[in-house]
Tab-separated table of C-alpha atoms in Angstrom:
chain	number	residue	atom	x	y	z
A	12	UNK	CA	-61.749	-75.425	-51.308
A	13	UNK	CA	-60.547	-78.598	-50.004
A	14	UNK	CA	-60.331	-79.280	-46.433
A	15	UNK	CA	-59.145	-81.287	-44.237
A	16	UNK	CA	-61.506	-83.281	-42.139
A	17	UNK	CA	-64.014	-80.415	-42.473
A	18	UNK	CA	-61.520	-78.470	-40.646
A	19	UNK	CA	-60.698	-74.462	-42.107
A	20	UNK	CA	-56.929	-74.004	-41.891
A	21	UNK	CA	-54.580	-71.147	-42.037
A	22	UNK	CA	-53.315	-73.050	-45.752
A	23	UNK	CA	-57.046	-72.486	-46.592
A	24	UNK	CA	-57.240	-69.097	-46.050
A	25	UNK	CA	-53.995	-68.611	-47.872
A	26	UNK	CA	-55.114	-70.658	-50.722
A	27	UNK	CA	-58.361	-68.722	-50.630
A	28	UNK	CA	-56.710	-65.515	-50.998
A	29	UNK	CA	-54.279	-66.196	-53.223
A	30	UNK	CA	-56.802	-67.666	-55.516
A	31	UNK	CA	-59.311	-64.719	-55.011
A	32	UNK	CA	-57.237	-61.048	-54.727
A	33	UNK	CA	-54.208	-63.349	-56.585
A	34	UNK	CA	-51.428	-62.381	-54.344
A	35	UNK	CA	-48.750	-64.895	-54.846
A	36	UNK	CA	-48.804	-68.172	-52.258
A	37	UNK	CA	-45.963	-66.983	-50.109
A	38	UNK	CA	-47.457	-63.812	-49.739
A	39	UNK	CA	-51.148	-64.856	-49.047
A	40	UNK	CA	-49.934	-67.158	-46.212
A	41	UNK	CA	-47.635	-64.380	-44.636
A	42	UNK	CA	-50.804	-61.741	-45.042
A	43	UNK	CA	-52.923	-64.580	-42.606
A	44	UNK	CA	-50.118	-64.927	-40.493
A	45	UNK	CA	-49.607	-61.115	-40.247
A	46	UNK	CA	-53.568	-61.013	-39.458
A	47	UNK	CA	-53.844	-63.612	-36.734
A	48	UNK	CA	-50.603	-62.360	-34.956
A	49	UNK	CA	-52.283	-59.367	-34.898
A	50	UNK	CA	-54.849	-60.382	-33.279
A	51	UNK	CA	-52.838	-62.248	-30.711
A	52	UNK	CA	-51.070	-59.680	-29.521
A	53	UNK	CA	-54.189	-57.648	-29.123
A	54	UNK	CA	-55.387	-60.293	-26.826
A	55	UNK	CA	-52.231	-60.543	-24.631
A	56	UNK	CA	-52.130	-57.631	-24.679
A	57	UNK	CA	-55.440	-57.189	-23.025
A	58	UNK	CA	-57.794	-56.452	-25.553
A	59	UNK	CA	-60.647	-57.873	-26.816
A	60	UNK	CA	-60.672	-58.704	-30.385
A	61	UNK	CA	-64.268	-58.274	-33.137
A	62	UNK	CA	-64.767	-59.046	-36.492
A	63	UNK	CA	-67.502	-57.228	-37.458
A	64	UNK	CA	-69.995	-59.834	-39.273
A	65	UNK	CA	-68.040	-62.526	-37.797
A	66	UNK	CA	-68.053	-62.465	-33.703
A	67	UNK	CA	-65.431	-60.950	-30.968
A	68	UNK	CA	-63.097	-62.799	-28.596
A	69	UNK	CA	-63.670	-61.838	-25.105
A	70	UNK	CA	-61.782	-62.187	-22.601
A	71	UNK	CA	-62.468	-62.690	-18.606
A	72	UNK	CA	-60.621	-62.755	-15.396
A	73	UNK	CA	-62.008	-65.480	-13.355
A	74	UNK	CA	-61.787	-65.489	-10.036
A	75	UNK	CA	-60.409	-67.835	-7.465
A	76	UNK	CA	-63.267	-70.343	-6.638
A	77	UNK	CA	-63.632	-74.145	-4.570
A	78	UNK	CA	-64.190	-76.811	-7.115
A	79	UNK	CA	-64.810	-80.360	-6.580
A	80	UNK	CA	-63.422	-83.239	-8.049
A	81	UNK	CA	-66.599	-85.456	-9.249
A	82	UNK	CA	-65.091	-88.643	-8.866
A	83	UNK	CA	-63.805	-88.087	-5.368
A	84	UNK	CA	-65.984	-85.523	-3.993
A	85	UNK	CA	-62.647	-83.811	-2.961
A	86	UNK	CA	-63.271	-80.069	-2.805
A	87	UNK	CA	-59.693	-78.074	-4.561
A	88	UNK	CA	-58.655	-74.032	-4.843
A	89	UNK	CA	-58.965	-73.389	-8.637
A	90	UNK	CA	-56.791	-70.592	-9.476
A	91	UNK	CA	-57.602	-67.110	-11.179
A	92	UNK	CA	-57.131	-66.819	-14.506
A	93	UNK	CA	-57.856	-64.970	-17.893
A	94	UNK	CA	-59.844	-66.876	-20.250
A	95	UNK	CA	-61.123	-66.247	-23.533
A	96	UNK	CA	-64.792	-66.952	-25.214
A	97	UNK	CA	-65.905	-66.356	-28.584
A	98	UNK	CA	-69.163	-65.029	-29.390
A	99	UNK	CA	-70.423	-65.564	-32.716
A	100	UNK	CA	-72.490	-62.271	-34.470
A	101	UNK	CA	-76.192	-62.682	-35.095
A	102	UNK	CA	-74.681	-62.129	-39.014
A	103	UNK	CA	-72.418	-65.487	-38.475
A	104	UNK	CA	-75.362	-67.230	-36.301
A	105	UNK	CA	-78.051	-66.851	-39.181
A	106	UNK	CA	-75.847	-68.224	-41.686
A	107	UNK	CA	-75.101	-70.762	-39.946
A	108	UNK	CA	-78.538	-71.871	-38.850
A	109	UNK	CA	-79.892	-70.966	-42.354
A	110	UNK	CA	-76.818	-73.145	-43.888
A	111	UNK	CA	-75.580	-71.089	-46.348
């Protein structure tokens, strides 16, 4: 598989599939774009998002807190907000640290 600047892209998944289960190349990029609006919509809409063997995307309501800028030493309101973190499985973590 070629990529980019040793960056996976949704092209690469579609050329991955098509190549491996041999759906045709418009279909194979519209089955990864089917999957990954998926699992946006799970996220707006709350949800938290795992892949078993893979990880889960978690998300967190932060609350409001006093930062500081470090140049100025100004302290500044930071808002609350939802973020999202990904934690990678111990599956994904020892392949990557084994490098295969």
């Amino acid at each position: 598989m070629s990529r980019s600047a040793g960056t996976l892209t949704r092209a690469d998944l579609a050329e991955t599939i098509n190549r491996k289960l041999g759906f045709s190349r418009v279909e194979s990029l519209a089955l990864v774009e089917s999957i990954l609006a998926h699992m946006c919509d799970a996220l707006k809409d709350g949800e938290n998002v795992k892949i078993s063997g893979f990880g889960s995307f978690i998300l967190r309501d932060k609350k409001e807190r006093i930062g500081r800028n470090p140049k100025t030493g100004v302290e500044v309101p930071i808002t609350p907000r939802r973020v999202m973190t990904f934690r990678a499985s111990q599956t994904l973590r020892d392949r990557i640290a084994s490098g295969s």
